[in-house]
XYZ file of C-alpha atoms in Angstrom:
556
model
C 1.906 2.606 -55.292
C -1.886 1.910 -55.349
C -3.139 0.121 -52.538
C -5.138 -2.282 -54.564
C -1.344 -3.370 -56.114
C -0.287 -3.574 -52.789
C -3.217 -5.623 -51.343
C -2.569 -8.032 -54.658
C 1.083 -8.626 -53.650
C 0.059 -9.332 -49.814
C -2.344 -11.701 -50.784
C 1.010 -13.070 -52.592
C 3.359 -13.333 -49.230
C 0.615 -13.386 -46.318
C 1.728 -16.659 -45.443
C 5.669 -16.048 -45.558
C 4.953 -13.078 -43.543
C 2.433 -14.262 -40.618
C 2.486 -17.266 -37.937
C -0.177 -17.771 -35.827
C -2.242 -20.981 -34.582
C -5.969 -21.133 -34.513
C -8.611 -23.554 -34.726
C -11.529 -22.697 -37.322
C -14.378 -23.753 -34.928
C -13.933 -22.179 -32.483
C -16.212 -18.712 -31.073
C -15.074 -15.101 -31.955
C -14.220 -14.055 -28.254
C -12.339 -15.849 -25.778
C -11.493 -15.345 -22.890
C -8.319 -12.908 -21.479
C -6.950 -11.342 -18.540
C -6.441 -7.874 -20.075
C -10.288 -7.375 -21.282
C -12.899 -8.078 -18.344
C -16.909 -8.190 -19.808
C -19.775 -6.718 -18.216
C -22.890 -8.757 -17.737
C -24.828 -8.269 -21.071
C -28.745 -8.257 -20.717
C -29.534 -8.568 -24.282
C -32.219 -11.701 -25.547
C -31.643 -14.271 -27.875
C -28.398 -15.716 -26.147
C -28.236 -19.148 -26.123
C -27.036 -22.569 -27.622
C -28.434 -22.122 -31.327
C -26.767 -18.490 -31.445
C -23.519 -19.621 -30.199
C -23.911 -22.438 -32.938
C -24.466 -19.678 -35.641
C -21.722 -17.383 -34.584
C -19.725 -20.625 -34.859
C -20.570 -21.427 -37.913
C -20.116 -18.214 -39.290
C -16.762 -17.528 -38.107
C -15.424 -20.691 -39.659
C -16.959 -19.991 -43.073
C -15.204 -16.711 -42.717
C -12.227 -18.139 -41.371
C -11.693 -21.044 -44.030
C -9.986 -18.728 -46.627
C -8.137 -17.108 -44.371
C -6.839 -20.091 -43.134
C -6.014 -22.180 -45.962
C -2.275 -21.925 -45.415
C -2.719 -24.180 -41.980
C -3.470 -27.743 -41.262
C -3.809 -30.214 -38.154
C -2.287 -33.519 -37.238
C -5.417 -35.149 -36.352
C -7.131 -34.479 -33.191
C -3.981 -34.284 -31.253
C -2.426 -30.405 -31.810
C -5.918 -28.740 -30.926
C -5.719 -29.451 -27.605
C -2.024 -28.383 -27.352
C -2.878 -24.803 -28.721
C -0.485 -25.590 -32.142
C -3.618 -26.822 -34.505
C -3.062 -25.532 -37.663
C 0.507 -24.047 -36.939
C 2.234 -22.725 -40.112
C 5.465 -23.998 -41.624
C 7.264 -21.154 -43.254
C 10.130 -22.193 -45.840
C 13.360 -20.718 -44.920
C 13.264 -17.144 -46.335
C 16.853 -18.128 -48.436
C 14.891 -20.298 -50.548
C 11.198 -17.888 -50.815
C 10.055 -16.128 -47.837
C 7.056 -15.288 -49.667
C 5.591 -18.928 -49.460
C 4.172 -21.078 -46.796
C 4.952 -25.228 -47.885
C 2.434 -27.683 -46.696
C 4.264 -30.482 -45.334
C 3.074 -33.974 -45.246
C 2.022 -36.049 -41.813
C 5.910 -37.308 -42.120
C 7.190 -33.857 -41.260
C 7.021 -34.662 -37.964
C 9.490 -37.025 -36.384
C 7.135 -40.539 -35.095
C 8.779 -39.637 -31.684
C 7.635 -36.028 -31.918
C 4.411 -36.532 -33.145
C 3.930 -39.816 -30.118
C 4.996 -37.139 -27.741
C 2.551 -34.808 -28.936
C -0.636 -37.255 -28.395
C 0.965 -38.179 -25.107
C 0.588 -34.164 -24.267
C -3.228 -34.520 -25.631
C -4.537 -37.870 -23.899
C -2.407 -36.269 -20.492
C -4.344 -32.911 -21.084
C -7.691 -34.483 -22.028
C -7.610 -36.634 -18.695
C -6.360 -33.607 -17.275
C -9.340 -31.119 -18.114
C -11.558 -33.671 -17.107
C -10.678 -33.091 -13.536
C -10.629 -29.432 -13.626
C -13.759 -28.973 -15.604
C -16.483 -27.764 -13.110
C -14.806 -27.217 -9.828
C -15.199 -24.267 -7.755
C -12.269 -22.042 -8.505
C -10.552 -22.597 -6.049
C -10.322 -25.909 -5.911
C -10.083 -26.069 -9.544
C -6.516 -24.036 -8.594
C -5.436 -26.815 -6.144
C -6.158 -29.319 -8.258
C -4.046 -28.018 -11.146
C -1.210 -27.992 -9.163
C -1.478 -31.512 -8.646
C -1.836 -32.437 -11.823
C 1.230 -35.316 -12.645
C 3.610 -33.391 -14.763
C 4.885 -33.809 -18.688
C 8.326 -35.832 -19.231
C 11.306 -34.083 -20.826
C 10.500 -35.537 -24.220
C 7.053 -34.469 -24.221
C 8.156 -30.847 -22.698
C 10.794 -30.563 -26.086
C 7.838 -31.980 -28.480
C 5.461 -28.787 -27.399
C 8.397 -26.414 -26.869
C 9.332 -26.717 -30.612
C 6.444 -27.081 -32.825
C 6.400 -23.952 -33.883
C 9.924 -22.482 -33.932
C 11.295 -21.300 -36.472
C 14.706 -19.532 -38.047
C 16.172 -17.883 -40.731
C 19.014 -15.289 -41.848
C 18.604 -12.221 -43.982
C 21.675 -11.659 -46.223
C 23.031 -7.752 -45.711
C 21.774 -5.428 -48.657
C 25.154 -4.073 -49.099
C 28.533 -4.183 -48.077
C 28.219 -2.002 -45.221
C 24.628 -3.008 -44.161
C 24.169 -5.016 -40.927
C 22.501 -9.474 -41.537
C 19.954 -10.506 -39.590
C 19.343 -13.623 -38.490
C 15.791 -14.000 -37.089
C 14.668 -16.511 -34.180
C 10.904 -17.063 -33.329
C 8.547 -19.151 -31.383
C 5.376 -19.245 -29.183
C 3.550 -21.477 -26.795
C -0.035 -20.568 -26.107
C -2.425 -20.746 -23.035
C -5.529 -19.630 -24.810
C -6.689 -21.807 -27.237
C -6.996 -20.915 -29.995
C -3.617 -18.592 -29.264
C -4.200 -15.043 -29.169
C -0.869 -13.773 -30.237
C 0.358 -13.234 -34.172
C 3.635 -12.648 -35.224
C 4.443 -11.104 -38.562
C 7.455 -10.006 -40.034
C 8.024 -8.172 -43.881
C 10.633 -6.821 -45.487
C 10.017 -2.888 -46.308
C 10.216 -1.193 -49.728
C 8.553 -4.204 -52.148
C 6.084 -3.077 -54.495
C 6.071 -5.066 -57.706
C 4.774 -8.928 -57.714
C 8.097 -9.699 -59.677
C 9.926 -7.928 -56.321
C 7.896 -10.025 -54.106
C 8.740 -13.555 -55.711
C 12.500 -12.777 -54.745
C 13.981 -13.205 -51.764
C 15.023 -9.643 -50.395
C 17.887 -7.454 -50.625
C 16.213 -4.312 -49.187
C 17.542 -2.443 -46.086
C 14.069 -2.250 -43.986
C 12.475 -4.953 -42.005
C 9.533 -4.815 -40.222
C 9.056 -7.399 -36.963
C 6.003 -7.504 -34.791
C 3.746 -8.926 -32.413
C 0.162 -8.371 -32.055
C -1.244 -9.703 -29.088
C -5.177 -10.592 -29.401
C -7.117 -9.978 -26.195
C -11.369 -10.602 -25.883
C -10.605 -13.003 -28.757
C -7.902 -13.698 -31.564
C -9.165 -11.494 -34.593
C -8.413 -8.365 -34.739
C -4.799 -9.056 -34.105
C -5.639 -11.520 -37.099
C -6.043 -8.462 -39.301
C -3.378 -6.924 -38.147
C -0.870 -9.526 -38.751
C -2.269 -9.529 -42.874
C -3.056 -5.974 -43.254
C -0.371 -3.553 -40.941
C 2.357 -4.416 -43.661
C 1.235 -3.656 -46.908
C 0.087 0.026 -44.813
C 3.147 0.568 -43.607
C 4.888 -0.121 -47.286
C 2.490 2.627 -47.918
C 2.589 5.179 -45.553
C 6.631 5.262 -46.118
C 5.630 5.569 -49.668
C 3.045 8.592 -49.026
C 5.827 10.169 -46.716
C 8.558 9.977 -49.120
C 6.656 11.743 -51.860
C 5.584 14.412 -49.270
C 9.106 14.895 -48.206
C 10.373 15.395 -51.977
C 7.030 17.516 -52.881
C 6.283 14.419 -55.404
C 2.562 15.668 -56.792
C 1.745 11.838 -57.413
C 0.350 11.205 -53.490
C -2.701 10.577 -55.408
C -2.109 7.754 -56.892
C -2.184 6.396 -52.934
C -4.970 5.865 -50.877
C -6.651 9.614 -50.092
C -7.075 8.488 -46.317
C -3.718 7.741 -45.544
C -2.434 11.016 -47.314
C -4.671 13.032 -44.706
C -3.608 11.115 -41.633
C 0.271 11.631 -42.118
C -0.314 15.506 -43.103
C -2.949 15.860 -40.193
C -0.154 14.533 -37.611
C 2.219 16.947 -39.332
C 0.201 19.845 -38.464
C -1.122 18.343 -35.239
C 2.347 17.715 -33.680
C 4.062 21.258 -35.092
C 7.021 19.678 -35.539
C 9.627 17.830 -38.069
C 9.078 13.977 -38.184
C 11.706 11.393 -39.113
C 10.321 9.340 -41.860
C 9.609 6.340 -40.016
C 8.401 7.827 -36.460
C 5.880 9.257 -38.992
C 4.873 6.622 -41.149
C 4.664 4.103 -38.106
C 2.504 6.768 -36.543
C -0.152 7.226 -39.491
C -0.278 3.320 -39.999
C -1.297 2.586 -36.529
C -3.754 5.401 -36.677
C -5.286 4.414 -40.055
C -5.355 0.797 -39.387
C -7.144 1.325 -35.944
C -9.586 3.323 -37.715
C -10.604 0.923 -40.640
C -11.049 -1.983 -38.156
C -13.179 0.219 -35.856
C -14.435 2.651 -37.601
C -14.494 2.062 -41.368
C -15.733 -1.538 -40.436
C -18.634 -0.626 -39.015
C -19.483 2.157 -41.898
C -19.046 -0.505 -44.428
C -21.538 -2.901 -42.520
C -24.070 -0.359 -42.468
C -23.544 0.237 -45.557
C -24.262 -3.145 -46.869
C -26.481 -4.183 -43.887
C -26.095 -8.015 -44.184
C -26.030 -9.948 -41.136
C -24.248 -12.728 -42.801
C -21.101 -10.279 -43.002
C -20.997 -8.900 -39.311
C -18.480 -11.397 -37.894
C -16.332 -10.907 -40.204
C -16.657 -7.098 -40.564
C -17.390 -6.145 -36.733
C -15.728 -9.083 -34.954
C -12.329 -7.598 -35.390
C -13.581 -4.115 -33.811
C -14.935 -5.954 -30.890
C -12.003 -8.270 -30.104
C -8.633 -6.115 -29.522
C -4.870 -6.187 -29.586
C -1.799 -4.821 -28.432
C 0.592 -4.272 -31.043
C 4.282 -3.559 -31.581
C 6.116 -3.325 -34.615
C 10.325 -2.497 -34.376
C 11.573 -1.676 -38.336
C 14.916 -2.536 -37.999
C 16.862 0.065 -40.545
C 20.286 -2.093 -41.762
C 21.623 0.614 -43.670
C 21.209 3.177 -41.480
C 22.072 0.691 -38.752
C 18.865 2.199 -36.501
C 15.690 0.727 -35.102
C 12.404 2.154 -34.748
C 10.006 0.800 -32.389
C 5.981 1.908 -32.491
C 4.036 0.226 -29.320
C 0.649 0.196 -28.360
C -0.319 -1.969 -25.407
C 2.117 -3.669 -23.285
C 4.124 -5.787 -25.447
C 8.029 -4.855 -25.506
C 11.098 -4.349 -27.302
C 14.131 -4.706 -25.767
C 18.110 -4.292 -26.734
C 20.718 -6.526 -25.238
C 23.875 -4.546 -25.426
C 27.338 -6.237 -24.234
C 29.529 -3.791 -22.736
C 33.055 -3.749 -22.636
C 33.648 -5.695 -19.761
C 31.533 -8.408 -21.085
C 28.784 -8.016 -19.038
C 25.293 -7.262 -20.418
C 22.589 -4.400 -20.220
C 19.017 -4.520 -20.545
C 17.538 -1.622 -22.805
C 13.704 -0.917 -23.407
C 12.837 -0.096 -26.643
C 9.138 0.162 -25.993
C 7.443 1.956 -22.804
C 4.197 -0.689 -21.485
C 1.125 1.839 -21.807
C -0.797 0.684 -19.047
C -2.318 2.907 -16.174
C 0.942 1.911 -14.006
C 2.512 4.154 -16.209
C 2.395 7.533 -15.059
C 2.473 9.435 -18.189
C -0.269 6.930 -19.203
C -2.043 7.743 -15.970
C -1.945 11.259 -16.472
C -2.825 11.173 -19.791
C -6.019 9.711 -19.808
C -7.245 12.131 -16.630
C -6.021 14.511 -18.786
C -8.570 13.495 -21.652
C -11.259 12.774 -19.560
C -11.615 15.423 -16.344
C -13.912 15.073 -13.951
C -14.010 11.669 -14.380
C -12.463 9.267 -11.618
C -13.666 6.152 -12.956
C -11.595 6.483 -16.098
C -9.478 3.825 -14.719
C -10.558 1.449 -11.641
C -9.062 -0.949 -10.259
C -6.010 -0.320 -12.652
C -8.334 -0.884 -15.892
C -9.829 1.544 -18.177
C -13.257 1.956 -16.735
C -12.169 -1.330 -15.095
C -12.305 -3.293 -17.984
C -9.321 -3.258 -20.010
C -5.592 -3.105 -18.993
C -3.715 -1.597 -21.864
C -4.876 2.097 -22.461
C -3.820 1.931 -25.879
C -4.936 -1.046 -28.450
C -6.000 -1.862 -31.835
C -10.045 -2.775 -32.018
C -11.643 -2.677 -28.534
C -14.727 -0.625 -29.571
C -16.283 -1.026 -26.321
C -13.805 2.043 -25.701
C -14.756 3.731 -28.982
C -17.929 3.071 -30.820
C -20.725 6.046 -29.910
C -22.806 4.948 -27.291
C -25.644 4.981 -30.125
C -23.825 2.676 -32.420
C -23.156 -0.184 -29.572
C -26.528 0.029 -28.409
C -28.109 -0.939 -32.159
C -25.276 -3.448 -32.585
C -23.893 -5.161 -29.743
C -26.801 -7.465 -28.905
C -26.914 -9.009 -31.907
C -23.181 -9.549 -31.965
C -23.316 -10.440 -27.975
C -25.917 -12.905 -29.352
C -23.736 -14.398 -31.758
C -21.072 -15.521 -29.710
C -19.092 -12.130 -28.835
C -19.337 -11.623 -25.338
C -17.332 -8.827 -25.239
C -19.906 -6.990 -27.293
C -21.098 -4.921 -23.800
C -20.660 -1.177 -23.104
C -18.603 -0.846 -19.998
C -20.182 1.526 -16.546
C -19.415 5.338 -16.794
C -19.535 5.324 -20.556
C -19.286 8.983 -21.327
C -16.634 10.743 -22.961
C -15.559 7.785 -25.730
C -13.220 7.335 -27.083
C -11.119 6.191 -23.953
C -8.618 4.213 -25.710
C -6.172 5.074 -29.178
C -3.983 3.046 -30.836
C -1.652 5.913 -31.663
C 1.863 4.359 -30.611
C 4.578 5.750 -28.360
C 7.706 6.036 -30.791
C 11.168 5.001 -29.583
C 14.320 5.554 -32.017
C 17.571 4.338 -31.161
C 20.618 4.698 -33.349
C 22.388 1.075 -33.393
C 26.257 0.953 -32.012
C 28.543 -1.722 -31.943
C 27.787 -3.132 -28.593
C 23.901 -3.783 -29.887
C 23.802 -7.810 -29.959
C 20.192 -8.310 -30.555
C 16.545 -7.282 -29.887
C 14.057 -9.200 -28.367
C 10.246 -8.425 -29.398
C 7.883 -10.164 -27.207
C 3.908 -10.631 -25.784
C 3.957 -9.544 -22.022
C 3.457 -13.311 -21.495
C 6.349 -13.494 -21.667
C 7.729 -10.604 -19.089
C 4.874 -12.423 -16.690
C 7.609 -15.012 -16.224
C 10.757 -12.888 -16.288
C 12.136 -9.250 -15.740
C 13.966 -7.621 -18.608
C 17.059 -8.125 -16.940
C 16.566 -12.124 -16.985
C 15.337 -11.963 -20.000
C 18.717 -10.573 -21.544
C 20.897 -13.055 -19.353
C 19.126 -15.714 -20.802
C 19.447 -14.832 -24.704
C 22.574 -13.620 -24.204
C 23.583 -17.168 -22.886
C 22.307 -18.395 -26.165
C 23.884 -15.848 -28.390
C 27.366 -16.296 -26.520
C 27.132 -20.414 -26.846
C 26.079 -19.728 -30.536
C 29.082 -17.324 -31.219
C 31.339 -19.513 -29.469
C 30.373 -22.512 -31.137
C 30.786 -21.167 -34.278
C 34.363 -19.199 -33.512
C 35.448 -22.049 -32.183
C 34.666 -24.858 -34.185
C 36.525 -28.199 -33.280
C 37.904 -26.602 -30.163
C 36.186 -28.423 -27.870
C 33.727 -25.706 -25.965
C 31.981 -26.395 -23.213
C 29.449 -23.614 -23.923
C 26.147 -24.913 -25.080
C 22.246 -24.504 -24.689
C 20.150 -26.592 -25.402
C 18.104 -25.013 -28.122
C 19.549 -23.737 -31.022
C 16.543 -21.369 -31.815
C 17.113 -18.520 -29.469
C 12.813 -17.951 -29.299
C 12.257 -21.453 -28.010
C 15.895 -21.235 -25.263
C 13.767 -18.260 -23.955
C 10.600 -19.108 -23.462
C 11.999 -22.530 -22.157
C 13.889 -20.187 -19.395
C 10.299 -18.428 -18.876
C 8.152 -21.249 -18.111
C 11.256 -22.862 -15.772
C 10.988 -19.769 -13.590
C 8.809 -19.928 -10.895
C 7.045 -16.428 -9.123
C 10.377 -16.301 -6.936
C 12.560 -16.450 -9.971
C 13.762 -20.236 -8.859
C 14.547 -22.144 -11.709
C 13.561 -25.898 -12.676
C 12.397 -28.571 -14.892
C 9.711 -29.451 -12.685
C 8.217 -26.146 -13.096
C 8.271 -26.008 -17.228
C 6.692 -30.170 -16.753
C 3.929 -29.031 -14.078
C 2.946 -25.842 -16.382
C 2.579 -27.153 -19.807
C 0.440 -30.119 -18.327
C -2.430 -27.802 -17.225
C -5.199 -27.806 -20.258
C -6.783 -25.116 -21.929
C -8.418 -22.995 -20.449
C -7.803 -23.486 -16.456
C -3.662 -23.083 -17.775
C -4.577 -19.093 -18.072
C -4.950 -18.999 -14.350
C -0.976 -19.459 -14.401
C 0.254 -18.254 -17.772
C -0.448 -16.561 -20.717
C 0.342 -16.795 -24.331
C 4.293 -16.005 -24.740
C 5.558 -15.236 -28.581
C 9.044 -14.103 -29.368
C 11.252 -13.212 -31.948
C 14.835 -12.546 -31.849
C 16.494 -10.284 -34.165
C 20.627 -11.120 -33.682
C 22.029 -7.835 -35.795
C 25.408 -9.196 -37.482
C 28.090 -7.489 -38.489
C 30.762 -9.912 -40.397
């Protein structure tokens, strides 16, 4: 299928597809753990530039944006401004309704402003003190009620099932949520089903076998994980597309984008070796996409060589973001997992004796990883520095993201362009000490392939926000608590169970487990009340953004 057919039907389902919070003023870059900036000694910084990189990134942000809107003043400072509300995918998952103001419950939406005036007050204090009394401070901070805790815990969860495509294909039912630090929230989730081409397919709700879940988790601003969320999809619909036709020797590649033809047969000669379709397809997606957003980006700006398109066209490149994207296979009853960063997959698997077993379906590319490690001394010899103080050239943690072209661009191209986009309000436009042997970082993902049994409950896709909080195994328990009180509940209707949780949206149960666990894995209210009062930005001193989706694989 032509990509321009395929860009036309994504324009038709972005919003059914992607759920992420932002807020349209705000500046290109902000600020994350994972990416670290150098001092930048470029002129024209100031107040004036920041206003015009401002400006600039909410006239190219309106559009893409359209499908959000705010309850007044009071969700910005909560990190949920704008949130999306996707229609169950039963009725159209290809459409994003627009509620009114009376979506929201009046006791919801009065615990939400209580959460704003609490945090305004709140930031108030914080702003300006030394850091370290900044820290104390925090953790006096008086602490959010229950009420107000449930109000920000589930604005933006969501739900819905996916009916089997045949008799002896597995449903889905899909859980998700988040709960940002940053503000605007770094993290996207996106989900598609796999196999739609036509605009008549995508008006229906799906009966295909493939899904495709992710997360993309923004770091040194929110937008290139942005463009990921629109733009990996329709690729990957592609790229299965290309690799079908090469499998069966079908001469009409053509009629799909050249590029993406050469990456999947240049990784087929590279590697030496027979891919599975999807391995393969996953592999030239991340590839290609990585290299329009860094590469073809900055090509197409110098091409046109208008300054009123370089946020839009180079901001993505600058910002980064981990990205992992699991296609869940119901026919084939098998899950595919490409990472690049350090989000993760895992599997919870109940064994026989009831108990239940953690199982990574992802491998956290960071330089604690000792294949990761060795990999990049590998690539770059003679060159200690590659990674300091556990950072690529101390900068970034993940050694494998989306965008970051710190890590990529020729040394040439960042000197011509990054003080004018420092200038404009991307402070991580800066070329990091020992810059010599670029690129440092890839996006080419790890591939993990794991045939489903019967024991395989659910997977659980997540931001390493949320593995901050908890370890994989407590991450299981706690789902698993849900899925059991779910399954219970509904086996035993009317029996009078005592086994409940209380969320029904497995997302939000988790990441209300997450933020009740303190650093020595004690759990309590207190601790879930104390974090979610800390503002924006002084809360990223104690957590990050967490978004999760749970896929629960049924089988009757």
């Amino acid at each position: 299928m032509a990509a321009n057919s395929l860009r036309k039907r994504q324009a038709l389902r972005e919003g059914g597809q992607r759920r992420h919070q932002s807020s349209d003023s705000k500046s290109p870059s902000s600020g994350d753990s994972k990416a670290s900036s150098s001092s930048n000694k470029s002129s024209g910084t100031g107040k004036s530039a920041a206003k015009e990189a401002n400006a600039d990134a909410s006239n190219a942000g309106g559009s893409k944006r359209s499908l959000t809107f705010a309850i007044g003043g009071v969700l910005t400072l909560l990190g949920v401004a704008g949130y999306t509300f996707l229609r169950q995918p039963t009725v159209d998952i290809h459409s994003t309704a627009t509620p009114s103001s009376s979506t929201l419950a009046s006791p919801t939406q009065m615990a939400l402003e209580s959460v704003s005036t609490k945090r305004i007050e709140a930031k108030k204090k914080l702003d300006g003190l030394p850091s370290k009394e900044r820290r104390e401070e925090a953790r006096r901070l008086g602490m959010l009620t229950e009420e107000e805790v449930d109000a920000v815990l589930h604005a933006k969860e969501n739900s819905w099932s996916l009916a089997p495509s045949s008799s002896h294909a597995l449903g889905l039912r899909v859980d998700t949520n988040q709960v940002s630090s940053n503000d605007p929230i770094e993290d996207y989730l996106a989900w598609s089903p796999l196999g739609i081409f036509s605009e008549a397919e995508a008006d229906k709700p799906p009966s295909v076998p493939r899904y495709m879940f992710s997360v993309f988790d923004g770091h040194a601003g929110y937008m290139c994980a942005e463009q990921l969320s629109l733009r990996l999809a329709p690729m990957l619909n592609e790229s299965l597309d290309v690799v079908s036709k090469l499998v069966s020797k079908d001469d009409s590649t053509n009629e799909v984008g050249k590029e993406l033809v050469s990456t999947v047969k240049q990784l087929k000669r590279d590697s030496g070796i027979e891919w599975d379709q999807i391995p393969l397809a996953l592999t030239a997606t991340f590839i290609r996409m990585d290299y329009e957003l860094v590469h073809g980006a900055l090509a197409e700006f110098r091409q046109l060589q208008k300054m009123s398109a370089i946020d839009k066209l180079l901001g993505p490149a600058v910002s980064g973001s981990c990205g992992l994207v699991a296609v869940v296979d119901t026919e084939a009853k098998e899950v595919v997992v490409g990472n690049t960063g350090d989000s993760r997959a895992l599997l919870g698997v109940r064994l026989k004796d009831g108990r239940w077993k953690a199982v990574r379906l992802s491998e956290d590319q960071t330089a604690s990883n000792k294949k990761e490690l060795d990999r990049m001394m590998r690539e770059h010899p003679g060159e200690p520095s590659v990674i300091s103080r556990g950072r690529v050239l101390g900068g970034l943690m993940p050694t494998r993201a989306f965008g970051d072209c710190r890590y990529k661009w020729p040394l040439e191209a960042q000197q011509d362009l990054f003080p004018v986009l420092y200038s404009r309000g991307h402070r991580y436009a800066t070329t990091p000490s020992n810059y010599n042997t670029p690129p440092y970082v890839t996006a080419k993902p790890v591939i993990v392939k794991h045939q489903l049994s019967e024991n395989d409950k659910f997977i659980v896709i997540a931001s390493d926000g949320l593995y901050d909080q908890l370890s994989d195994e407590e991450v299981i328990d706690s789902v698993a608590q849900w899925y059991e009180a779910r399954n219970d509940s509904k086996n035993d209707a009317g029996s009078g169970s005592t086994l409940t949780t209380q969320d029904s949206n497995g997302a939000t149960h988790l990441i209300r487990t997450a933020l009740s666990t303190d650093r020595l894995g004690r759990r309590s209210d207190s601790v879930i009340r104390r974090l979610l009062a800390i503002p924006p930005p002084h809360s990223r001193r104690f957590r990050d953004d967490i978004s999760v989706t749970i896929v629960t694989l049924n089988r009757d």
